[in-house]
Tab-separated table of C-alpha atoms and ligand atoms in Angstrom:
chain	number	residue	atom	x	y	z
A	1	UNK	CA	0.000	0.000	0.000
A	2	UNK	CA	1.144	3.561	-1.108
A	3	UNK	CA	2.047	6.378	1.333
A	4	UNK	CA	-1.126	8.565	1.347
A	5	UNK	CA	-1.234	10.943	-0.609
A	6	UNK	CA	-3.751	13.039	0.231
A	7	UNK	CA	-5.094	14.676	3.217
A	8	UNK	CA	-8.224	13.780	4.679
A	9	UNK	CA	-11.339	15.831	3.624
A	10	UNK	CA	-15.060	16.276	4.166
A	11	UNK	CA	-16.905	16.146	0.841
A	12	UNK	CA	-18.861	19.694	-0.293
A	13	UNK	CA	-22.984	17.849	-1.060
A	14	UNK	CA	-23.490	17.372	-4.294
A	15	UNK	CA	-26.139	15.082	-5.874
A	16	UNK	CA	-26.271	12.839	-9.481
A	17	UNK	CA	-28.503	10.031	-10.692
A	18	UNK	CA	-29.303	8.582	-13.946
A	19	UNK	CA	-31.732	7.221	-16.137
A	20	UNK	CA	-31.086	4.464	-18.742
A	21	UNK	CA	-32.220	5.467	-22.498
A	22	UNK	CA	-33.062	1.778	-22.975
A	23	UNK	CA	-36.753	2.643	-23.756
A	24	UNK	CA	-39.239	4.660	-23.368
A	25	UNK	CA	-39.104	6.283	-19.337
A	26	UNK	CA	-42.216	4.333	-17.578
A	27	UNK	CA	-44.380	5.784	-14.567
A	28	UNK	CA	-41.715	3.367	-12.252
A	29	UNK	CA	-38.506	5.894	-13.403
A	30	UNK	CA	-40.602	9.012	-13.073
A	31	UNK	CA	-41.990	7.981	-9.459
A	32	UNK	CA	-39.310	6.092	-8.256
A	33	UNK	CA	-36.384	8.908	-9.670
A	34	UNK	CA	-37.572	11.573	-11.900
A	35	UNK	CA	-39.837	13.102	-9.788
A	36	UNK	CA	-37.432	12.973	-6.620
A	37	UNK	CA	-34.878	14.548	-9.228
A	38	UNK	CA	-36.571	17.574	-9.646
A	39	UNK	CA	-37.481	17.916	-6.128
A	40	UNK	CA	-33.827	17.730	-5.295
A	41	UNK	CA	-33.080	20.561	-7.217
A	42	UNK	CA	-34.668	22.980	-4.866
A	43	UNK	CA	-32.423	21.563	-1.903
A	44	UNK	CA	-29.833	24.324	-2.004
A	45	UNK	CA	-27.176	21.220	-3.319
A	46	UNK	CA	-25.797	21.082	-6.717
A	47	UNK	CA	-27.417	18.316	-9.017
A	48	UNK	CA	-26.241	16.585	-11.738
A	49	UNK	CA	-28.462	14.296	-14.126
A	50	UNK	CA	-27.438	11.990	-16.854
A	51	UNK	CA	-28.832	9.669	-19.708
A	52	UNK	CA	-26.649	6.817	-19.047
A	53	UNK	CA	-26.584	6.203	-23.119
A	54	UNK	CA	-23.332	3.740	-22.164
A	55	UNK	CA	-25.125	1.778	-19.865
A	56	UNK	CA	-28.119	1.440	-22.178
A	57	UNK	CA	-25.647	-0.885	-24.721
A	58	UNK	CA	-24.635	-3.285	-22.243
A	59	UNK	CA	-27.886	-4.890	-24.036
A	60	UNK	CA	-28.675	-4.242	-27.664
A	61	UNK	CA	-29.503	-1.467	-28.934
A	62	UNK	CA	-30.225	-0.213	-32.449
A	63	UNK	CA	-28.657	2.785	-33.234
A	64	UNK	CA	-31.452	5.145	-33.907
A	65	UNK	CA	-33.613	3.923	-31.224
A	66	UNK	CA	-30.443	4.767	-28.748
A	67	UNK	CA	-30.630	7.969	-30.030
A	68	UNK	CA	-34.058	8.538	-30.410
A	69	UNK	CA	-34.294	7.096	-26.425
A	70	UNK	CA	-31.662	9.459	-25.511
A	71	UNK	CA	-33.979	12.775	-26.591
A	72	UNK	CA	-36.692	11.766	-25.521
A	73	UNK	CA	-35.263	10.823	-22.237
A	74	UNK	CA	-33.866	14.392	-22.064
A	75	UNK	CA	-37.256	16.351	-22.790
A	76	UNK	CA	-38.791	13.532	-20.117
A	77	UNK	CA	-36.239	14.872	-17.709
A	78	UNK	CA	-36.944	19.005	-18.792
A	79	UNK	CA	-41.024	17.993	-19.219
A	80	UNK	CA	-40.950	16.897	-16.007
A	81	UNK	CA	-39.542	19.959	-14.386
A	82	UNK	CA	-35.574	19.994	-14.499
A	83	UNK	CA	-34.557	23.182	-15.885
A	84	UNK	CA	-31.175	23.093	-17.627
A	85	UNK	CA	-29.693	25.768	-16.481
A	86	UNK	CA	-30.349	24.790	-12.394
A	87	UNK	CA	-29.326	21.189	-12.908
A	88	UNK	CA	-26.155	19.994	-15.425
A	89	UNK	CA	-28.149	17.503	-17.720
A	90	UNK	CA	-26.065	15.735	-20.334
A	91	UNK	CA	-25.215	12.504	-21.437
A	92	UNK	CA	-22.919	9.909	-20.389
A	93	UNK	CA	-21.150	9.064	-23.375
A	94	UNK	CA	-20.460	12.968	-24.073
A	95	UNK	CA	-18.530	12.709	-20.979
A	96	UNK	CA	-15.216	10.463	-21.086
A	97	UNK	CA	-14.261	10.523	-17.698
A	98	UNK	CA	-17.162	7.778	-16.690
A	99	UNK	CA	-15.811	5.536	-18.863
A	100	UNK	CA	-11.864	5.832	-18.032
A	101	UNK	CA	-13.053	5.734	-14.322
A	102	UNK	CA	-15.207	2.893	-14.955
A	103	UNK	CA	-12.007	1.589	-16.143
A	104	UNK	CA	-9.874	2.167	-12.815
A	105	UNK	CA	-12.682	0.350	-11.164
A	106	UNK	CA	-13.422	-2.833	-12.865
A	107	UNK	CA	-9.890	-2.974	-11.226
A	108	UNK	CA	-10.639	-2.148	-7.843
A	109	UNK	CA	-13.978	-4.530	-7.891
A	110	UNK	CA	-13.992	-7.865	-7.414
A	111	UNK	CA	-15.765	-10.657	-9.844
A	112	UNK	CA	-17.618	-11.726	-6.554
A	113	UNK	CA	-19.217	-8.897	-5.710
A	114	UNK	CA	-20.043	-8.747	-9.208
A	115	UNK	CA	-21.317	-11.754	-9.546
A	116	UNK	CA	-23.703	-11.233	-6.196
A	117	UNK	CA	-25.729	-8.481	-8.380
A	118	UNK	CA	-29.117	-9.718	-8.446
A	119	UNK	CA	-29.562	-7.137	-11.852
A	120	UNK	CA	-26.738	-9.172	-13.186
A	121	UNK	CA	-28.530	-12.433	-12.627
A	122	UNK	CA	-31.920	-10.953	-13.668
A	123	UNK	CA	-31.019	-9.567	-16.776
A	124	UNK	CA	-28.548	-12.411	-17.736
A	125	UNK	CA	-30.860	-14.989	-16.414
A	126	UNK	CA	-29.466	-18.750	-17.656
A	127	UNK	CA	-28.113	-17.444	-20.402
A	128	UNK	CA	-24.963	-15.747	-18.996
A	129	UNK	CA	-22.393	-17.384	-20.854
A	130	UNK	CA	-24.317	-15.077	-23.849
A	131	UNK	CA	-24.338	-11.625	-21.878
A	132	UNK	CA	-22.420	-8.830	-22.701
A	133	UNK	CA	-18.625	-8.228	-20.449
A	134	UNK	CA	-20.300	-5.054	-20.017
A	135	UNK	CA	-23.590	-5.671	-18.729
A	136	UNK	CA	-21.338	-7.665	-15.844
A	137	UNK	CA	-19.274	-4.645	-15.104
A	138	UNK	CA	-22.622	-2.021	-15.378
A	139	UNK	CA	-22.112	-1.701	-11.612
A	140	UNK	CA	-18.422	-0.585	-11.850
A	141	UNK	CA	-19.547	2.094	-14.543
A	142	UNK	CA	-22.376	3.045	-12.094
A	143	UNK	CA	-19.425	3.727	-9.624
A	144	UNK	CA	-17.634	6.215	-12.268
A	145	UNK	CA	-20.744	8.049	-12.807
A	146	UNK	CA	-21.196	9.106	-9.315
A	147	UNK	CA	-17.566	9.543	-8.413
A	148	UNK	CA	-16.574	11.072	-11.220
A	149	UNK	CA	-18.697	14.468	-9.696
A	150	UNK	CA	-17.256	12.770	-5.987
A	151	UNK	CA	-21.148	12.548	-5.461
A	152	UNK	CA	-22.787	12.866	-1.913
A	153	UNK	CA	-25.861	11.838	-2.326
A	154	UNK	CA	-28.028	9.496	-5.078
A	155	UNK	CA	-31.371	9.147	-5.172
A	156	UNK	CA	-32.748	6.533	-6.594
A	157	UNK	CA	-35.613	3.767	-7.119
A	158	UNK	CA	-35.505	0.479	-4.410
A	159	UNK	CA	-33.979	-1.572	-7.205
A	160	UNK	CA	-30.618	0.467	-7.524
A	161	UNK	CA	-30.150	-0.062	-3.767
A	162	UNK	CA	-27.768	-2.834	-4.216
A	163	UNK	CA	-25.773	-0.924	-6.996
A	164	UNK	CA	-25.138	1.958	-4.016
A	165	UNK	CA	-24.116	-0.236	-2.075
A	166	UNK	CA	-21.418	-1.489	-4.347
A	167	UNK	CA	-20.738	1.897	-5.378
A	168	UNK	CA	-19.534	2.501	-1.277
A	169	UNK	CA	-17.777	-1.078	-1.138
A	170	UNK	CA	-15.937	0.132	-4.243
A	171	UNK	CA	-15.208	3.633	-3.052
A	172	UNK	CA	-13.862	2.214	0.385
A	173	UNK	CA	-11.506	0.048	-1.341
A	174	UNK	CA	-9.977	2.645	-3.377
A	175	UNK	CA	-9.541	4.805	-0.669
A	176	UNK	CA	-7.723	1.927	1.510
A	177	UNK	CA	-5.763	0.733	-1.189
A	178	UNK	CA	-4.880	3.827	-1.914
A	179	UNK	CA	-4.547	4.939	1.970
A	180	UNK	CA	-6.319	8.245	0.465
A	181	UNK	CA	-9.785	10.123	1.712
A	182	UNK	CA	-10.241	11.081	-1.594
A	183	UNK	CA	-14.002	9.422	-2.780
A	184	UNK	CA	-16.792	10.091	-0.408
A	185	UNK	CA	-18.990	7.043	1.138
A	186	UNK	CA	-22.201	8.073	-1.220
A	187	UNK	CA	-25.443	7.793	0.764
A	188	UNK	CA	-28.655	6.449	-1.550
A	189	UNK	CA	-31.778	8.886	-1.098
A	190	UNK	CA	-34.622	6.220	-1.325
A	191	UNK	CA	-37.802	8.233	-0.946
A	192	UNK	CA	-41.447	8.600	-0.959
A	193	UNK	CA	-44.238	6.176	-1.314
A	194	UNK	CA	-43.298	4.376	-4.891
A	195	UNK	CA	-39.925	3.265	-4.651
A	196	UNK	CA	-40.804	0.094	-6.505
A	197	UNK	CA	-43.785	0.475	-8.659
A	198	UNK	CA	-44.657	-2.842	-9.455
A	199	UNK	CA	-45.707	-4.313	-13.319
A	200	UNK	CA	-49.348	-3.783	-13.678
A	201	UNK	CA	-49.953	-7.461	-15.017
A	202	UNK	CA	-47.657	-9.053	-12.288
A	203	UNK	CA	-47.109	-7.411	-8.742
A	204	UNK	CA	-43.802	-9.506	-7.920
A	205	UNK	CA	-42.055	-8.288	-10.937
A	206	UNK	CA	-40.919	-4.143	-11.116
A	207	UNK	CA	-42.310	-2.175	-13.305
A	208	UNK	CA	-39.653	-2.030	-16.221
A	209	UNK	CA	-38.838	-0.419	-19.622
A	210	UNK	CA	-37.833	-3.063	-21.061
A	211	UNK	CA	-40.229	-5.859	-20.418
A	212	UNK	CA	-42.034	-7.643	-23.147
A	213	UNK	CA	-45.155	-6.490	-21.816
A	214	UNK	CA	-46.638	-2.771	-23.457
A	215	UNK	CA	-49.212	-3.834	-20.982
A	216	UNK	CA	-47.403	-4.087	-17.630
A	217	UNK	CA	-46.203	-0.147	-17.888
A	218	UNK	CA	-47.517	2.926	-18.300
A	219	UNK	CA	-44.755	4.897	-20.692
A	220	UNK	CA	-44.405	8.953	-20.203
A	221	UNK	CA	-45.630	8.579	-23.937
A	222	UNK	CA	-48.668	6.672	-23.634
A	223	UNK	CA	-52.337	9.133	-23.797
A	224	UNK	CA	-55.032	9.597	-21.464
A	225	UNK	CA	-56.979	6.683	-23.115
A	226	UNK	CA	-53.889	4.557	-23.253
A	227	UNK	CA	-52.968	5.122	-19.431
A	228	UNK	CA	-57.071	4.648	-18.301
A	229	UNK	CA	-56.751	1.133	-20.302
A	230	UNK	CA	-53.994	-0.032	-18.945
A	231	UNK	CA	-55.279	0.781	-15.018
A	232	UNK	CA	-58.573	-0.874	-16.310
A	233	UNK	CA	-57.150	-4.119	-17.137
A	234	UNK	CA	-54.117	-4.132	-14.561
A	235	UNK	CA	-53.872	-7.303	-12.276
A	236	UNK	CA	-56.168	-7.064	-8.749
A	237	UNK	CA	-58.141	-9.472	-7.109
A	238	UNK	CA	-61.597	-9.520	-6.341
A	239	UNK	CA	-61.470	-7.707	-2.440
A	240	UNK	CA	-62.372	-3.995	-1.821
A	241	UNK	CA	-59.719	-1.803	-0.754
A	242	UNK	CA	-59.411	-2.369	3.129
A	243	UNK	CA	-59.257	0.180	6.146
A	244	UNK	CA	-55.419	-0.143	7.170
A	245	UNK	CA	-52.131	-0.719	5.096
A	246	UNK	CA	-51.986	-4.093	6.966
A	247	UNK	CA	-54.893	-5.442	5.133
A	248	UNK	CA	-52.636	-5.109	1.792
A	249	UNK	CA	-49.838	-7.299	3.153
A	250	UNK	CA	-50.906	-10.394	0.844
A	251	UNK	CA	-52.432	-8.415	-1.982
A	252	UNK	CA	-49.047	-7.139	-4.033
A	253	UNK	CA	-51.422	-5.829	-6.817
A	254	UNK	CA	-53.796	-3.926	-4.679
A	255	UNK	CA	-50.955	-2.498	-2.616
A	256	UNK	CA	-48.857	-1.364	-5.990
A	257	UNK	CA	-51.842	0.547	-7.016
A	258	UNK	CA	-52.302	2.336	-3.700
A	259	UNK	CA	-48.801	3.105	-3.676
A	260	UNK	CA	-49.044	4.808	-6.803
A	261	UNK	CA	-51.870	6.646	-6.410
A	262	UNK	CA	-50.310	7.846	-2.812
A	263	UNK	CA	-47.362	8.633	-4.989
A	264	UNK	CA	-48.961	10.571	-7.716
A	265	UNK	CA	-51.125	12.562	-5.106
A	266	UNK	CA	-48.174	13.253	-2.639
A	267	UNK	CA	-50.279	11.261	-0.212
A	268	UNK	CA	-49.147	8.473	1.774
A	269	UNK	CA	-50.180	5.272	1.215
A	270	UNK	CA	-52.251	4.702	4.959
A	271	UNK	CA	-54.064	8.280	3.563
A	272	UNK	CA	-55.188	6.514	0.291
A	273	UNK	CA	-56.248	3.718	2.317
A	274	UNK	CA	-58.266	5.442	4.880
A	275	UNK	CA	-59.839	7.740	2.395
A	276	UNK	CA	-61.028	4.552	-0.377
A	277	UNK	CA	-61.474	2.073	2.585
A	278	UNK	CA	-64.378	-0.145	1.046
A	279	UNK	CA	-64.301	0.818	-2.305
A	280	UNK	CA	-64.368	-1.727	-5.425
A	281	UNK	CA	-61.453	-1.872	-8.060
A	282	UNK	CA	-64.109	-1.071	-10.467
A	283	UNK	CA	-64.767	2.263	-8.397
A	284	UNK	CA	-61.041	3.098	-7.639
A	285	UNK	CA	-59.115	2.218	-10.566
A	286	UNK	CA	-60.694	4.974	-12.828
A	287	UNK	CA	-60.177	7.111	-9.770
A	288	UNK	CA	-56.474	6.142	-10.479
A	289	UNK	CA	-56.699	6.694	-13.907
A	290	UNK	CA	-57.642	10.100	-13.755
A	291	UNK	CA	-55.144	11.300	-11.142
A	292	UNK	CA	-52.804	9.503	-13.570
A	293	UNK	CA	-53.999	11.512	-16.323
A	294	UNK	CA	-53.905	14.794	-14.385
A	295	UNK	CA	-50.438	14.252	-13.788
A	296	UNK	CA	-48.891	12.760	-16.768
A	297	UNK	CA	-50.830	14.525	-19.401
A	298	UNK	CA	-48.830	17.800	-19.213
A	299	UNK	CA	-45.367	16.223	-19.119
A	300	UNK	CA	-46.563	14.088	-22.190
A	301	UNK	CA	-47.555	17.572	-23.888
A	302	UNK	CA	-44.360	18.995	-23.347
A	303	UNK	CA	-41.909	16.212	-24.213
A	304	UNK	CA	-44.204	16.003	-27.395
A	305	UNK	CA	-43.167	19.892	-27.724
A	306	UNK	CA	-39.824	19.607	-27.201
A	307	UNK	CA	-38.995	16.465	-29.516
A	308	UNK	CA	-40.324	18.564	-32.301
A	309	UNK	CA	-36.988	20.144	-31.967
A	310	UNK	CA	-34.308	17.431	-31.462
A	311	UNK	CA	-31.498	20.228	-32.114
A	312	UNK	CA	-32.667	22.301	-29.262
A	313	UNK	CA	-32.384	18.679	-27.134
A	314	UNK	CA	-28.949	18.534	-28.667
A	315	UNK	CA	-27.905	21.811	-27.899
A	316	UNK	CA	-28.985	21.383	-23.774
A	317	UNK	CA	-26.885	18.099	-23.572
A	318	UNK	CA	-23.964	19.323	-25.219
A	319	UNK	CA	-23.784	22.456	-22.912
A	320	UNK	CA	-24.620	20.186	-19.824
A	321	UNK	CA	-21.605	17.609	-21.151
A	322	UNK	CA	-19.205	20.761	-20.948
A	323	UNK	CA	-20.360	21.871	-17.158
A	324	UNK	CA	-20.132	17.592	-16.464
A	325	UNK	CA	-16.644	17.276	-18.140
A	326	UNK	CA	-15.273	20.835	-16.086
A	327	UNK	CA	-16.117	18.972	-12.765
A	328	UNK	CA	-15.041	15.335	-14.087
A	329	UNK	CA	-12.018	15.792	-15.565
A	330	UNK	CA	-9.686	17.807	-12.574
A	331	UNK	CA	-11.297	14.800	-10.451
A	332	UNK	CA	-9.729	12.008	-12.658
A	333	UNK	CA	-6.942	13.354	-13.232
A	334	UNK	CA	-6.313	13.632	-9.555
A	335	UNK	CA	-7.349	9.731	-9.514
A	336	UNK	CA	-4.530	9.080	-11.982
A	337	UNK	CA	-2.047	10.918	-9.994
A	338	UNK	CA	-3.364	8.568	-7.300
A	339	UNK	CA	-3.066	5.441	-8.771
A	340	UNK	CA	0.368	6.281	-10.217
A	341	UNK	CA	-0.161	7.022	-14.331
A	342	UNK	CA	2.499	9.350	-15.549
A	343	UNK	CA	0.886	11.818	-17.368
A	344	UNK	CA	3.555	14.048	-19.777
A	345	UNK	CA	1.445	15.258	-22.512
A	346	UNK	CA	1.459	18.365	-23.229
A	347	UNK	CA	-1.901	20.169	-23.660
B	401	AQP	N1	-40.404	0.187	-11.239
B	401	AQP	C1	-39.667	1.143	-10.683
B	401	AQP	N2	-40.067	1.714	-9.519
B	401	AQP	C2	-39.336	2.708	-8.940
B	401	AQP	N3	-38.184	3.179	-9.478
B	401	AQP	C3	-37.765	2.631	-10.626
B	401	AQP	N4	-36.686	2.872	-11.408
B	401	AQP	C4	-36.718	2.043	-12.470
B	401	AQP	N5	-37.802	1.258	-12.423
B	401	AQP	C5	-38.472	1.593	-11.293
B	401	AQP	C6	-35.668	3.855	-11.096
B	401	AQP	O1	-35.445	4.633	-12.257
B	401	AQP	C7	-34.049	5.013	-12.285
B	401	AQP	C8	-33.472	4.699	-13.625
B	401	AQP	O2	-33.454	3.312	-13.843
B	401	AQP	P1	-32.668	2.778	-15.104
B	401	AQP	O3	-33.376	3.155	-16.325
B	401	AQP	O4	-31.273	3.226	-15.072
B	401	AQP	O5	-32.606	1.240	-14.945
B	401	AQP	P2	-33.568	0.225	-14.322
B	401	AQP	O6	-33.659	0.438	-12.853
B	401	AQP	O7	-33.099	-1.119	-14.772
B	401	AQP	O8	-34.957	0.621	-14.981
B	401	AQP	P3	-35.811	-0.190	-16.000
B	401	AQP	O9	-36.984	0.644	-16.373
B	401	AQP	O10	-36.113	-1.558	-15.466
B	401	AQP	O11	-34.858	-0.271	-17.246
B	401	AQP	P4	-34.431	-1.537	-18.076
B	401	AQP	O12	-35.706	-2.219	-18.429
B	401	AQP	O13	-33.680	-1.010	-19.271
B	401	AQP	O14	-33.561	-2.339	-17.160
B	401	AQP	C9	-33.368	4.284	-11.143
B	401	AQP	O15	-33.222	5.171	-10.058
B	401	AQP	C10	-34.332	3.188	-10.794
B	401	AQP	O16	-34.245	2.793	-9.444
């Protein structure tokens, strides 16, 4: 182990968190991070968002989907309320410090912790042997992104908890390796009452972008008629809502709807109990669907506003990649220094 080489410090807050442009962004990624996003920016703490376009190819993606996916992601994130100018919003891939730190870290992980990623085992299922290197190492990239800005503080939906985690484990064992204070122990921000919307056809599986099923998500994209389908047709069972959250505790379906209806009202989910104690799925679910509506509608509008000018889009992640790369960059090269790179080029 090296001499330190760096004093120990206390870390200024400062927030990231990104969103995959593997799809279309579902109700899940706006409840369980979006929405807590642009809350965040009014905390007094800088905050720094990213379409993690890297991330998105550790499974396939055709090239103008990824960059169709990658707009639309970014007038998601602006329809929804981040302004551009308050946050840094870019890109990953316009940045190349996540990748060259992503780098330093699939050295500092190890396979085993790795390998204990439940993601990892979702996503590559039996059929590892046939899964990308990268979609192995996504956690180690998910490291980079947040240390890269020496992050504070991520928030994030319940399924990323695990990726946090590894995010510390890694950070710790750079900095004793290293015998440096130099990354801060990044604390996940897990909040509010949806932090794991569930699918609508199946309330033991998450809500994702990528499953098969158009049916088990409502998409930012989807229209007032779509969403109101979808809640008419998603999974319950034949009960009325009861009087107390405890009378959910076998019922994953009705709970996942109460959750996000507490979510999308800014209610918690013993309020949206007590007020709809009694009532029928066919009296609450178009209750649902409107308050769905109410909400979504308007961000729908306005991402449909803003893709009708995809060089405007262009123009707000290039700017944001600069303000990312101006933090990034002194950072890794400091890491460099750390892990011993000689670095004689001239600029
Ligand atoms: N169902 C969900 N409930 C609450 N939060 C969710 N998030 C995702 N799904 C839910 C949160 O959204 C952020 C971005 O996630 P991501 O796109 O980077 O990857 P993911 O978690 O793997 O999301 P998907 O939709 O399931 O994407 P695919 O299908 O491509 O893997 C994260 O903060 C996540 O917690």
């Amino acid at each position: 182990m090296s001499e330190p080489v760096q004093t120990p410090q206390t870390f200024t807050p400062r927030i990231f968190s990104g969103i995959q442009p593997s799809g279309g962004l579902t109700l899940g990624n706006y409840l369980g991070a979006l929405k807590r996003f642009v809350e965040k920016q009014d905390e007094g703490i800088e905050t720094i968002y990213c379409l993690v376009d890297m991330h998105a190819i550790t499974v396939w993606q055709s090239p103008a989907d990824l960059r169709r996916q990658t707009r639309e992601g970014a007038a998601a994130f602006i329809a929804a309320g981040i302004d551009p100018k308050r946050s840094i919003l870019f890109n990953q891939s316009q940045v190349s410090a996540h990748a060259e730190l992503g780098w330093i870290f699939n050295c500092v992980a190890r396979m085993g912790w790795m390998g204990r990623m439940t993601q990892w085992k979702d996503k590559a299922g039996k059929n590892s042997e046939n899964a990308s290197l990268g979609l192995f190492a996504y956690p180690a990239l998910m490291a980079a992104d947040i240390l890269a800005y020496k992050a504070t503080h991520v928030p994030v939906g319940e399924d990323q908890k695990q990726h946090l985690e590894l995010t510390r484990d890694i950070a710790a064992k750079f900095n004793n390796d290293y015998g440096v204070n130099f990354f801060p122990i990044t604390e996940p921000v897990i909040e509010g009452a949806a932090t794991r919307v569930m699918s609508l056809r199946d309330g033991s599986k998450k809500m994702s972008k990528s499953d098969p099923s158009d049916q088990s998500r409502i998409n930012l994209t989807d229209d007032a008629d779509a969403i109101a389908a979808k809640i008419r047709k998603a999974k319950t069972d034949p009960e009325p809502l009861p009087d107390t959250l405890d009378g959910l505790k076998d019922r994953p379906e009705a709970r996942n709807l109460v959750n996000i209806y507490a979510a999308l009202a800014g209610l918690t989910p013993a309020a949206v109990v007590a007020e709809h104690a009694g009532a029928q799925f066919g009296t609450f679910k178009p209750r649902l669907a409107e308050l769905a509506v109410s909400v979504l509608s308007p961000i729908t509008t306005e991402m449909n506003r803003l893709m009708a000018d995809p060089a405007e889009i262009d123009r707000i992640l290039g700017e944001g990649s600069a303000r990312a790369e101006a933090i990034a960059r002194p950072i890794l090269d400091e890491v460099y220094d750390i892990v011993g790179m000689v670095r004689s080029r001239q600029v």
